[in-house]
Coordinates of C-alpha atoms (C1' of nucleotides) in Angstrom, one line a residue:
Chain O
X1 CA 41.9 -16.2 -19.8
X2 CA 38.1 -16.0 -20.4
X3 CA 38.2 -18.5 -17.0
X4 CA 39.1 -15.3 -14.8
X5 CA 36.8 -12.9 -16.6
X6 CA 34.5 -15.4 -15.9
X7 CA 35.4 -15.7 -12.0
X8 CA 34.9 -12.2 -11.8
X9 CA 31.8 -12.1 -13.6
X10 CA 30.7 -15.3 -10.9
X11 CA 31.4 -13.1 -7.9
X12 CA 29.5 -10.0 -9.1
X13 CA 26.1 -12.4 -9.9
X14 CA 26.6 -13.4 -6.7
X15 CA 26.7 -10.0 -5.0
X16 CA 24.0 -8.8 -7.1
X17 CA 22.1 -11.7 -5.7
X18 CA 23.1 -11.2 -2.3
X19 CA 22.4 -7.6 -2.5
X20 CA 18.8 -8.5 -3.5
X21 CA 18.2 -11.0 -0.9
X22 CA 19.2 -8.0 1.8
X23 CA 16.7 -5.9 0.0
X24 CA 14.6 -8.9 0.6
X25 CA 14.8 -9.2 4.3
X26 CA 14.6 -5.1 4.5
X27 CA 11.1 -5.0 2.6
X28 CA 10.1 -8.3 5.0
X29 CA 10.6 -6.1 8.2
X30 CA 9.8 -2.6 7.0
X31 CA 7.6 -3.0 3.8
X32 CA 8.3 -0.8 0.4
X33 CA 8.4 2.5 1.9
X34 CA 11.6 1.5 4.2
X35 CA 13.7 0.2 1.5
X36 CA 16.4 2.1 1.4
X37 CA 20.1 1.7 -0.8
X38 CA 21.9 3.0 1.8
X39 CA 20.3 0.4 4.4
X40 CA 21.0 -2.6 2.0
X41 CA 24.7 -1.4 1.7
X42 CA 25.3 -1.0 5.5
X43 CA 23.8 -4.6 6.1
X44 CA 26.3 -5.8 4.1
X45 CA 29.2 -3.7 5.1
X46 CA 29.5 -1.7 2.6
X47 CA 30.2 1.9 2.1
X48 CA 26.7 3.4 0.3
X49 CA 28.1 4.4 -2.8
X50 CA 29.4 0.5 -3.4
X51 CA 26.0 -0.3 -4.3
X52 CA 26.2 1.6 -7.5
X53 CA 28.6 -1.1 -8.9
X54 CA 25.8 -3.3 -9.0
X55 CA 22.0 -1.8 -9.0
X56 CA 21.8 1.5 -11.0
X57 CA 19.4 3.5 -8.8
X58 CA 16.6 2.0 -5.9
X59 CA 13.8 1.6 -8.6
X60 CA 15.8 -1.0 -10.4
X61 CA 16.3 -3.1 -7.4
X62 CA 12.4 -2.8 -6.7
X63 CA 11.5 -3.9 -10.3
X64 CA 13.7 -6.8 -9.3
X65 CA 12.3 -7.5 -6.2
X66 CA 8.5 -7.1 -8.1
X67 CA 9.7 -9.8 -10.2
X68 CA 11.2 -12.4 -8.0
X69 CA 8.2 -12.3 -6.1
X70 CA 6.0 -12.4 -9.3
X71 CA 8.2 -15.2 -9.5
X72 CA 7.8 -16.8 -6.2
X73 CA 3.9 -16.5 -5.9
X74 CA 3.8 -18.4 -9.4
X75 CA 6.3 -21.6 -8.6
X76 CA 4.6 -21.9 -5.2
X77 CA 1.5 -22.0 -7.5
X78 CA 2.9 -24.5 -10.0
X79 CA 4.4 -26.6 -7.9
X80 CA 1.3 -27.0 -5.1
X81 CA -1.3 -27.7 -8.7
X82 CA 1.6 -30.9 -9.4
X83 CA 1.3 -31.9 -6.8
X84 CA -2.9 -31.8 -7.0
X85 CA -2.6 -33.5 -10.7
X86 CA -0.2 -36.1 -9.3
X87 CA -3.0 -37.0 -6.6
X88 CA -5.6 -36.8 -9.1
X89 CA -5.8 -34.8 -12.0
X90 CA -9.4 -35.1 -12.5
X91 CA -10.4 -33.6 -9.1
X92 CA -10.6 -29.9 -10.3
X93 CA -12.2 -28.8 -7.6
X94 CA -9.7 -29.9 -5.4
X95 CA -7.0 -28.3 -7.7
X96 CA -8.4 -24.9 -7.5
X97 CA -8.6 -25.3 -3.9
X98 CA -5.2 -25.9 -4.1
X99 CA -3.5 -23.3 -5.9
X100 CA -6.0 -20.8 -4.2
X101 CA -4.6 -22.4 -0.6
X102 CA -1.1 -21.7 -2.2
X103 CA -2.0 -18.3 -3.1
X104 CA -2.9 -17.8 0.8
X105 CA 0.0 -19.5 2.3
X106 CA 2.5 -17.5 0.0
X107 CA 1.0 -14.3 1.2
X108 CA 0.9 -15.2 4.7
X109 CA 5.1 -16.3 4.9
X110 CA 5.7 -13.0 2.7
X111 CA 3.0 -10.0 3.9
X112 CA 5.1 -7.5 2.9
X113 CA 6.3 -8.9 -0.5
X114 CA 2.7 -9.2 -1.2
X115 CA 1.6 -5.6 -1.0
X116 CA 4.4 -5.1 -3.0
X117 CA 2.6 -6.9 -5.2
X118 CA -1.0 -6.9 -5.1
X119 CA -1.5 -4.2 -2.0
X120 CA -1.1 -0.1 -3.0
X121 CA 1.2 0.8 -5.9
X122 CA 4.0 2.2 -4.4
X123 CA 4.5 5.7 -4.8
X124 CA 6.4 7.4 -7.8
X125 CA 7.2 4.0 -9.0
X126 CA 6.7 3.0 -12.3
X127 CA 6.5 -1.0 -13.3
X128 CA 8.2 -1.8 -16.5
X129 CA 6.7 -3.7 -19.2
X130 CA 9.0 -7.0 -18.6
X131 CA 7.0 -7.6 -15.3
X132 CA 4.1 -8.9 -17.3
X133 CA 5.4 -12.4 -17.7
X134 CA 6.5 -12.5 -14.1
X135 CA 3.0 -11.4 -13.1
X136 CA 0.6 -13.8 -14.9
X137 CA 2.2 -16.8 -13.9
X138 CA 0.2 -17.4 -11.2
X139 CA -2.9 -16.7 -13.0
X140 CA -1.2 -19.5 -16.2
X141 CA -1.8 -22.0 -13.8
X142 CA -5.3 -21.2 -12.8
X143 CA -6.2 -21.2 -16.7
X144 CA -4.9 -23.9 -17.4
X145 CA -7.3 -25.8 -14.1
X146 CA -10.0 -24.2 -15.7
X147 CA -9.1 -25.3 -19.3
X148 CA -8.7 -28.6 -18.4
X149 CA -11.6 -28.7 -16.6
X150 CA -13.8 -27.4 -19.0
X151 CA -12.3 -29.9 -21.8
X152 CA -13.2 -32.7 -19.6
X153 CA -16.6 -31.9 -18.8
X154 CA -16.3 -30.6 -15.5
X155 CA -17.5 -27.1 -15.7
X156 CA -20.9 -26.8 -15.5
X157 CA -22.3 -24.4 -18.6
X158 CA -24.7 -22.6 -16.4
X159 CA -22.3 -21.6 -13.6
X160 CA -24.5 -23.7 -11.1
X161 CA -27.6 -21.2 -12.1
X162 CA -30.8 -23.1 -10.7
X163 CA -32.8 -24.2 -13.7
X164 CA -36.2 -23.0 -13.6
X165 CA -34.6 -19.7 -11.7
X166 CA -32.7 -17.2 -15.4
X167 CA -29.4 -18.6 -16.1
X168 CA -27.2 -16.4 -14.9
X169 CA -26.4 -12.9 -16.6
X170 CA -24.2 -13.6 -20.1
X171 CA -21.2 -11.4 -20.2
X172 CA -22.0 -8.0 -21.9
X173 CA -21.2 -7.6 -25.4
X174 CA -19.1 -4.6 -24.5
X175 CA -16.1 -6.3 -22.4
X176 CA -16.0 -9.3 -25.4
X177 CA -12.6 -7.8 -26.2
X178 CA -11.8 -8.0 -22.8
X179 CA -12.2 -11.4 -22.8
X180 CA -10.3 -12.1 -25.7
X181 CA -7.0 -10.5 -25.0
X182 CA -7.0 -12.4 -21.6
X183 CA -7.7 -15.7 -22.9
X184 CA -4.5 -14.9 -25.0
X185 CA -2.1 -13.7 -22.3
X186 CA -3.1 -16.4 -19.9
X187 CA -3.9 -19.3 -22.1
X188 CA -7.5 -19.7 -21.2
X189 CA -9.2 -21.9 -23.8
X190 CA -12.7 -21.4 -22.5
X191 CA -15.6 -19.5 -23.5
X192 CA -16.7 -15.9 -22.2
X193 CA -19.3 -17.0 -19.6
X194 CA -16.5 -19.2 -17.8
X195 CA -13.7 -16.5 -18.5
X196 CA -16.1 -13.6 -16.8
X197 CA -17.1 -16.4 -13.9
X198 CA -13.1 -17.1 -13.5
X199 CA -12.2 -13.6 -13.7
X200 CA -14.7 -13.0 -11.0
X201 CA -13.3 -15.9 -8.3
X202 CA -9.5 -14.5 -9.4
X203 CA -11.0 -11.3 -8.0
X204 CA -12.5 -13.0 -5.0
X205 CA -9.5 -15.1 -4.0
X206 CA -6.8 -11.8 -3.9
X207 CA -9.5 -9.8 -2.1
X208 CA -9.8 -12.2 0.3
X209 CA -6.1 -12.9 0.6
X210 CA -6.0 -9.5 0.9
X211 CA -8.2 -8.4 3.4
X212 CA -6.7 -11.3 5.5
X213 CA -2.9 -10.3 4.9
X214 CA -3.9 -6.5 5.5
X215 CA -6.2 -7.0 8.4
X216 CA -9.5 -6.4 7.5
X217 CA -10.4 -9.6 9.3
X218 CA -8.6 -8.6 12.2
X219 CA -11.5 -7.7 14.8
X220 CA -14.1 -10.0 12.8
X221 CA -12.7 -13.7 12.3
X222 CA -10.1 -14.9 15.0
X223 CA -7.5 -16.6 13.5
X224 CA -7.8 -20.2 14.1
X225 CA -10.9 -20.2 12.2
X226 CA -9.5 -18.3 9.3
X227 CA -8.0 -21.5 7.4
X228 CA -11.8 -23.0 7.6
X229 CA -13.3 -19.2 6.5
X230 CA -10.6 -19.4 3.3
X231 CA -11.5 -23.0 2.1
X232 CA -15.3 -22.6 2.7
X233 CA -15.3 -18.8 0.5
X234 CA -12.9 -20.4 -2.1
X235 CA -15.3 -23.6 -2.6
X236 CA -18.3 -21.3 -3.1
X237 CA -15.6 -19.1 -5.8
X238 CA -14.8 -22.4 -7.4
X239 CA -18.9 -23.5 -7.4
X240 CA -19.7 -20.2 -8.9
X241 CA -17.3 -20.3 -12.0
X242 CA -19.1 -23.9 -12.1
X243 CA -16.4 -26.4 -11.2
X244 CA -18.2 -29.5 -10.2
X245 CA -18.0 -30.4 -6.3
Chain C
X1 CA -17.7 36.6 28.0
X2 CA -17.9 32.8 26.6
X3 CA -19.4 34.0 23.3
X4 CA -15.7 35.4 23.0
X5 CA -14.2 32.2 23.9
X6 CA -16.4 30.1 21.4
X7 CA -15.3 32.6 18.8
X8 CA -11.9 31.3 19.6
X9 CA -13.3 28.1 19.3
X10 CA -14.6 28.4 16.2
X11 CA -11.5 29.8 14.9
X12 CA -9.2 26.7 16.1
X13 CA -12.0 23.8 15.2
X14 CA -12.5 26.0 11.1
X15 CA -8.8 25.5 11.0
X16 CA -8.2 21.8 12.2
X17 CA -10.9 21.1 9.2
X18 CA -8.5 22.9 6.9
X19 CA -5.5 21.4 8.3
X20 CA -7.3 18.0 7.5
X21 CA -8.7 19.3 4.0
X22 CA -5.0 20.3 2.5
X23 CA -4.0 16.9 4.0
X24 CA -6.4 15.2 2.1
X25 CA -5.2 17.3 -0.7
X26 CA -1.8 16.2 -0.6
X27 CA -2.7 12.7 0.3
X28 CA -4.9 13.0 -3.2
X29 CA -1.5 14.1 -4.8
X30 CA 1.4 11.9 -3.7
X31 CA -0.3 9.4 -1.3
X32 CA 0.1 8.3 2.2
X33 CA 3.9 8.2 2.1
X34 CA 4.1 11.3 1.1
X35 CA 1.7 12.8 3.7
X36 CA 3.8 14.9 6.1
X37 CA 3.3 17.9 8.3
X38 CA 5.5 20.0 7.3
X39 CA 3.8 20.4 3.7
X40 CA 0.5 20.5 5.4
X41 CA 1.9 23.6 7.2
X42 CA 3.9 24.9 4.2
X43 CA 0.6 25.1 2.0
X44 CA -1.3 26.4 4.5
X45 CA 1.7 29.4 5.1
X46 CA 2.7 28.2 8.5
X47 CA 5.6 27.6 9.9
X48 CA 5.9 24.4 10.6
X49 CA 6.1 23.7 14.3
X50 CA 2.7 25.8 14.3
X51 CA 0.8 22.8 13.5
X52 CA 1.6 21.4 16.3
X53 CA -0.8 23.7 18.0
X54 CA -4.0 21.9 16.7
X55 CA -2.3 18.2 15.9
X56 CA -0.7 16.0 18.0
X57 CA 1.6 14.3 15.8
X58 CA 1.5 13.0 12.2
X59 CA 0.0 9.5 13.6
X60 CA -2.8 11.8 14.4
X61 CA -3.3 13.3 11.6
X62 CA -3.3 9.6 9.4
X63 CA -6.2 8.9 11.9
X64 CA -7.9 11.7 11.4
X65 CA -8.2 11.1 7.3
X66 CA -9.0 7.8 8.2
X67 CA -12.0 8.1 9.6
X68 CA -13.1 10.6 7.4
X69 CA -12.4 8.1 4.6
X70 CA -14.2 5.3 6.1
X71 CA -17.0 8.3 7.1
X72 CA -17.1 9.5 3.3
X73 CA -17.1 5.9 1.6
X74 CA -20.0 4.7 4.3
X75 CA -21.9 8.2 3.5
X76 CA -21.7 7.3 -0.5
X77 CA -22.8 4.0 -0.1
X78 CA -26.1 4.9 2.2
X79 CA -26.6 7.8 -0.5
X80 CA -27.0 5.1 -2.8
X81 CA -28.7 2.9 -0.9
X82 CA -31.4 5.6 -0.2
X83 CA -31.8 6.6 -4.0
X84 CA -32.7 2.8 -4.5
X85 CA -34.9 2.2 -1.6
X86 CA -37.0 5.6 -3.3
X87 CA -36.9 3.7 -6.4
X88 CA -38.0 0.6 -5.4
X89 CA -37.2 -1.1 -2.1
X90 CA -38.0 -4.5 -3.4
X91 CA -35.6 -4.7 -6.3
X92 CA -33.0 -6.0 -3.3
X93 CA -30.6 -7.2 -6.8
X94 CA -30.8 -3.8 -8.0
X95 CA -30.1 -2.0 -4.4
X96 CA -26.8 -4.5 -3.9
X97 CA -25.6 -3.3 -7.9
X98 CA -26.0 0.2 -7.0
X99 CA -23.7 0.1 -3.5
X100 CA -21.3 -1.7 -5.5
X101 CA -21.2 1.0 -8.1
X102 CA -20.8 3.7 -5.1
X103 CA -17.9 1.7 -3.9
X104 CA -16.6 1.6 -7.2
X105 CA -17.2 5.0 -8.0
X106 CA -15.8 6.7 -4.7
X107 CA -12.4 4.8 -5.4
X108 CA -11.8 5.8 -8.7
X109 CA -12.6 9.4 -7.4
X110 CA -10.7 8.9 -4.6
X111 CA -7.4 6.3 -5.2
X112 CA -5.4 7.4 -2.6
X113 CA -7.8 7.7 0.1
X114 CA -8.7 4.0 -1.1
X115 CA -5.0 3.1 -1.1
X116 CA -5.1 4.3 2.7
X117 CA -8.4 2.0 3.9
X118 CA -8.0 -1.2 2.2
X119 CA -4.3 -1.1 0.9
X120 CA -1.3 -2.4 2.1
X121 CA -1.1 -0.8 5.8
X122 CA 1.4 2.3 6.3
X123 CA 4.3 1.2 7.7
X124 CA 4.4 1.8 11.3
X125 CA 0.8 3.2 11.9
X126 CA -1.4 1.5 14.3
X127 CA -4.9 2.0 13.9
X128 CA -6.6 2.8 17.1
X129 CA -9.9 1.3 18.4
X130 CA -12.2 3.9 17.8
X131 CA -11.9 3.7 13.4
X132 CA -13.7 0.9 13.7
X133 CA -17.4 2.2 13.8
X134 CA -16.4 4.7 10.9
X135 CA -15.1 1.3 9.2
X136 CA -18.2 -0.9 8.8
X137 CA -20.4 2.1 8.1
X138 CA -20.5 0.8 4.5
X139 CA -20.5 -2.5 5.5
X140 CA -23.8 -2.3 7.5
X141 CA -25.8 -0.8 4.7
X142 CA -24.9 -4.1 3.0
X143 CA -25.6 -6.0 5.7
X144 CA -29.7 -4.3 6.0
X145 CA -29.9 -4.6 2.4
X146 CA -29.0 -8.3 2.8
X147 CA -31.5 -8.8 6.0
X148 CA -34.4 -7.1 4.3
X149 CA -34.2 -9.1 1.3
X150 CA -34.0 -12.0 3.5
X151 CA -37.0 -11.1 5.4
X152 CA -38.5 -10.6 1.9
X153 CA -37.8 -13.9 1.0
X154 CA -35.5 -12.9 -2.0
X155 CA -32.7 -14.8 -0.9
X156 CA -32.4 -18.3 -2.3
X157 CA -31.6 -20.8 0.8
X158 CA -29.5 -22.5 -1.5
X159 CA -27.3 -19.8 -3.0
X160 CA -27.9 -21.1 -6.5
X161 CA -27.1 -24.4 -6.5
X162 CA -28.6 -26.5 -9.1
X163 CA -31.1 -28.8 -7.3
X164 CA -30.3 -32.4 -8.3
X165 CA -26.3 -31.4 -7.7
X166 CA -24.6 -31.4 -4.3
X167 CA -25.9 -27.8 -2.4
X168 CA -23.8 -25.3 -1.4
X169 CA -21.4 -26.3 1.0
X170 CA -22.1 -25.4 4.4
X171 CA -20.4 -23.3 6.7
X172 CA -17.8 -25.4 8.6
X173 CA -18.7 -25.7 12.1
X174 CA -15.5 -23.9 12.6
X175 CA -16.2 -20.7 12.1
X176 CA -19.9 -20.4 13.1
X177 CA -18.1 -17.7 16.4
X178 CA -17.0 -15.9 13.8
X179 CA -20.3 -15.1 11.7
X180 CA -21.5 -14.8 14.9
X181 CA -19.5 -11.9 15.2
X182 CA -19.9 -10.4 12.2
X183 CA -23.7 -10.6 12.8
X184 CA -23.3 -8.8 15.6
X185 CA -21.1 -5.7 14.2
X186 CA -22.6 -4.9 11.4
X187 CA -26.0 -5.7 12.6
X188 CA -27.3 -8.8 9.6
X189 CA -30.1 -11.3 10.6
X190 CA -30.0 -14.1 8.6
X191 CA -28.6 -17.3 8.9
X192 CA -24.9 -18.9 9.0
X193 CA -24.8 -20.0 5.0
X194 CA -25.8 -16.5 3.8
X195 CA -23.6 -14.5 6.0
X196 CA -20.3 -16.9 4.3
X197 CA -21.9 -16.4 0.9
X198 CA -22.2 -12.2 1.7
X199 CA -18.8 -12.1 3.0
X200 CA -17.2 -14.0 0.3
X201 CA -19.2 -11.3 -2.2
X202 CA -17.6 -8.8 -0.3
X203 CA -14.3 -9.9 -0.6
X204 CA -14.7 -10.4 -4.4
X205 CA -16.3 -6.6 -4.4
X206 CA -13.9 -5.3 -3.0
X207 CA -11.1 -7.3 -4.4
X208 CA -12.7 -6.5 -7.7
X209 CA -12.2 -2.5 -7.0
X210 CA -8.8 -2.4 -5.4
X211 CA -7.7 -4.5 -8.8
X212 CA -9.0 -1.9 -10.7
X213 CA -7.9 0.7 -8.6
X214 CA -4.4 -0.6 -7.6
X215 CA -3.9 -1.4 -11.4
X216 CA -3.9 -4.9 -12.0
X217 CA -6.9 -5.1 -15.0
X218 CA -3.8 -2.1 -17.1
X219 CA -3.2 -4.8 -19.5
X220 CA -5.7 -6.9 -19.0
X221 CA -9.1 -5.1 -19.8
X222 CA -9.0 -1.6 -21.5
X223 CA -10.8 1.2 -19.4
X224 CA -14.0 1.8 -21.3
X225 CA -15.4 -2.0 -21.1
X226 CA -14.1 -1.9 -17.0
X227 CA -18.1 -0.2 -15.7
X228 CA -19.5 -3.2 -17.9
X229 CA -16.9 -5.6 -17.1
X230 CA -18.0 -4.3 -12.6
X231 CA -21.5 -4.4 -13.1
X232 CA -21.2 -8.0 -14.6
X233 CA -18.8 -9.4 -12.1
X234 CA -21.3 -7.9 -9.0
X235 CA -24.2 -9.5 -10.6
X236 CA -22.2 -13.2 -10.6
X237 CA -21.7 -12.2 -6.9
X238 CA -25.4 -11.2 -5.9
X239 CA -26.1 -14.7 -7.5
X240 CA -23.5 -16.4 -5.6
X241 CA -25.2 -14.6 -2.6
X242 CA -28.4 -15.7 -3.4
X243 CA -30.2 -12.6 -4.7
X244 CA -32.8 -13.7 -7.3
X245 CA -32.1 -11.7 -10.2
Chain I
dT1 C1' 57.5 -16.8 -16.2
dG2 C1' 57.6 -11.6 -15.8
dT3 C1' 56.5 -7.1 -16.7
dA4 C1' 53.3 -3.0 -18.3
dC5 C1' 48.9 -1.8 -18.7
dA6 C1' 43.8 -1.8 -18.4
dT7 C1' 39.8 -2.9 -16.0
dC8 C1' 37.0 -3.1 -12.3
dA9 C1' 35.7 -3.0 -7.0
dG10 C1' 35.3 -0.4 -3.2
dT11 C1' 36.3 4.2 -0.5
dG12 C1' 35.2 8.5 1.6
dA13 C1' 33.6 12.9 1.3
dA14 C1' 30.2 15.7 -0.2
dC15 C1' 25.7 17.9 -2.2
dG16 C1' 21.1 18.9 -1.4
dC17 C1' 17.1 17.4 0.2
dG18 C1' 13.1 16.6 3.5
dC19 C1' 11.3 15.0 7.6
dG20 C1' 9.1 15.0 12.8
dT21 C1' 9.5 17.3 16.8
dT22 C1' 11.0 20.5 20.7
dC23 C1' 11.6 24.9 22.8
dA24 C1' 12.1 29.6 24.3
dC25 C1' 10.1 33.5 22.5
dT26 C1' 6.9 37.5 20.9
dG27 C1' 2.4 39.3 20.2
dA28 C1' -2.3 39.3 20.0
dT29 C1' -6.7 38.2 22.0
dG30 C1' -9.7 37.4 25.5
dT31 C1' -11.1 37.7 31.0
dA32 C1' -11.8 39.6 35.6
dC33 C1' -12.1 43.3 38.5
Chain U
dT1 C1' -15.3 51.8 30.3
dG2 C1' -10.3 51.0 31.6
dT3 C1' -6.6 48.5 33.3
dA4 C1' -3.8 44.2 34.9
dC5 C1' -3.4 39.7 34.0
dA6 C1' -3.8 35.1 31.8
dT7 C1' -4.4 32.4 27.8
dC8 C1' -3.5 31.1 23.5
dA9 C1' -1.5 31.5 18.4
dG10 C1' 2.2 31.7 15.7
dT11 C1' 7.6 32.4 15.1
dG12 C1' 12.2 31.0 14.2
dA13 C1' 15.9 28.4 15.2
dA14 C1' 17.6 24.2 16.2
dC15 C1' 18.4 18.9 16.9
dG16 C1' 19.2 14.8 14.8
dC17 C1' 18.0 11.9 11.5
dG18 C1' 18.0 9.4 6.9
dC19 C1' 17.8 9.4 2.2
dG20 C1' 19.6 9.0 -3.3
dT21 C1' 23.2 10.0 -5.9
dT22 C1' 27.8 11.9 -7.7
dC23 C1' 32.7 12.1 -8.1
dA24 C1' 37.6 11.9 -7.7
dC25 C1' 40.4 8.6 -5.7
dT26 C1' 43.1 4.2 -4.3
dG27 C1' 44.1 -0.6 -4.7
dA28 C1' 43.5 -5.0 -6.3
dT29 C1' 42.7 -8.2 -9.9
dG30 C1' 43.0 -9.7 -14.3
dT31 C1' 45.1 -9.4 -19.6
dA32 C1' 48.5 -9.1 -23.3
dC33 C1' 52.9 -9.4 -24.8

DNA sequence: TGTACATCAGTGAACGCGCGTTCACTGATGTAC
DNA sequence: TGTACATCAGTGAACGCGCGTTCACTGATGTAC
């Protein structure tokens, strides 16, 4: 009885899912722009209109697409900082290195997902709002580094300013709100110097990741050295929100 | 006799600048997907296949706006440069805010044309040799501005590290070829541990802009506190450089 | 267990659209004597 | 200055392609009695 509906409803998750994963390998080859319905249902031997049955028009299967890789980027995250606090939880520095390395890696196996994500917005698309919690959970994980870290001791107050030489510059009064409503949506319990100091290395690592994935390094650092070029620019990130070496 | 045949001339090059003006235009409008010839032709009242006559193929045209792009960012950002250097040449903290704020400010003017130099590529192009001297242009005015202050002594050969804690770490040994390199292109004279710190500033400035630009901050921090919120985040990253404040 | 009905999956044709590019052509504008 | 010819600009039709989406339909699979 409810055991049939049941197989039924089983066999059309699994299309759905398999239709996605097609969509998945499409965007891998030929980026956003050559996603196509049409394509996804020949691949899988279907007539086009099939698809209908299961995705209600291409920008739904996009949104889904945004958020499995929102997705993705942020278990690869969680799962490389576990494996940091099982080797030592302590060594913050090393975490951040970590999940930055993870951010990198991610993007390398999965170029074309990444613009998706982080590259231009794709044309005449329109993100819903239920991508939000996909899309921080990447940055959860970095918060939560830099919480910890700060709780423990680790984060130096000054951001590694010289003394003798001025501290470095407080954050403005005018982006305090700011501040506030991201230490809420990513759990940062910190205060605004180190908020403004992460927010600034966030920035660093994706435009590095980015300029690597998109090829802005392409005719300035060869590849073999571009692992040693990552680590080195993400230390100097991590010293300049004031993580302890 | 060949005045006639420069008036000819200076009929065809007026309307390959117009050809590339309304594709700018459009790119302005729908972005680089949507960039075709026949709309170029359409809005300009010519049948389509006329274009052909002074463009060589659509690939061309994407080049074309390219290198203007690269051309108009690199002109705004020695504009700038040159405004400061009247003001006071010496203030090298104050010259490095103001091209970031001419990046800044030329990509919010100009998303699209953004989108197209340091977004995700467009499928299928293949950006020939010759964009790259248009494509430091920027680049190199940040590189002088770095070298002078160097030769100034305004750059901290530390980078801001508090004496008494570990230094800066420096450049792995890995990647010295490739600083080399950059040295070379975009014409900077100073040594190995400031080029790493400048290029990891200018990753986070532009990875700073295309976030804004590209819409990741939407939720995050609300548009009037974002100038404020830049100007902060490019101080942080003059420090990290080494730019006494 | 067997039949009558309802639900859903998948088909095939079609609509209307836009694109890049080619090609043989008509006219107009310049050039050479 | 006037004519014969060459060069170039722009036309219009066509090729072949792919796309998103709709719709009336045929069968198969489940459900209720």
């Amino acid at each position: 009885m409810s055991a049939g509906r049941t197989a039924r409803e089983r066999v059309r998750a699994e299309l759905i899912r398999e239709i996605t994963e097609t969509a998945r390998r499409q965007l891998a080859v030929e980026g956003a722009a050559g996603l196509s319905l049409r394509a996804v249902a020949r691949e899988m031997g279907m007539v086009s209109s099939a698809i209908y049955r299961y995705v209600a028009s291409r920008d739904d299967l996009l949104t889904a697409l945004i958020i499995d890789g929102y997705n993705a980027i942020g278990e690869a995250v969680e799962r490389a900082d576990a494996r940091s606090v099982k080797a030592d939880a302590d060594d913050f520095s090393g975490r951040w290195l970590a999940v930055c390395r993870a951010v990198r890696d991610w993007a390398l196996a999965h170029p074309h997902e990444y613009a998706l994500l982080y590259g231009s917005p794709v044309p005449g698309y329109q993100a819903p709002e239920d991508t939000v919690t996909a899309a921080v959970r990447d940055t959860v994980v970095f918060a939560r580094i830099l919480t910890e870290a700060h709780a423990a001791g680790a984060v130096d107050p000054d951001g590694g300013a010289p003394p003798g030489s001025p501290p470095y510059p407080p954050p403005p009064p005018s982006i305090a709100e700011g501040l506030d409503r991201v230490r809420v949506i990513v759990h940062m319990d910190v205060p605004d110097d180190v908020i403004a100091r992460a927010l600034t290395a966030w920035a660093g690592l994706y435009g590095t990741v980015s300029f690597e994935v998109f090829g802005q390094y392409d005719n300035l650092i060869d590849e073999p050295a571009r692992a040693g070029y990552f680590d080195h620019t993400m230390s100097l990130l991590g010293r300049l929100i004031g993580l302890k070496p």
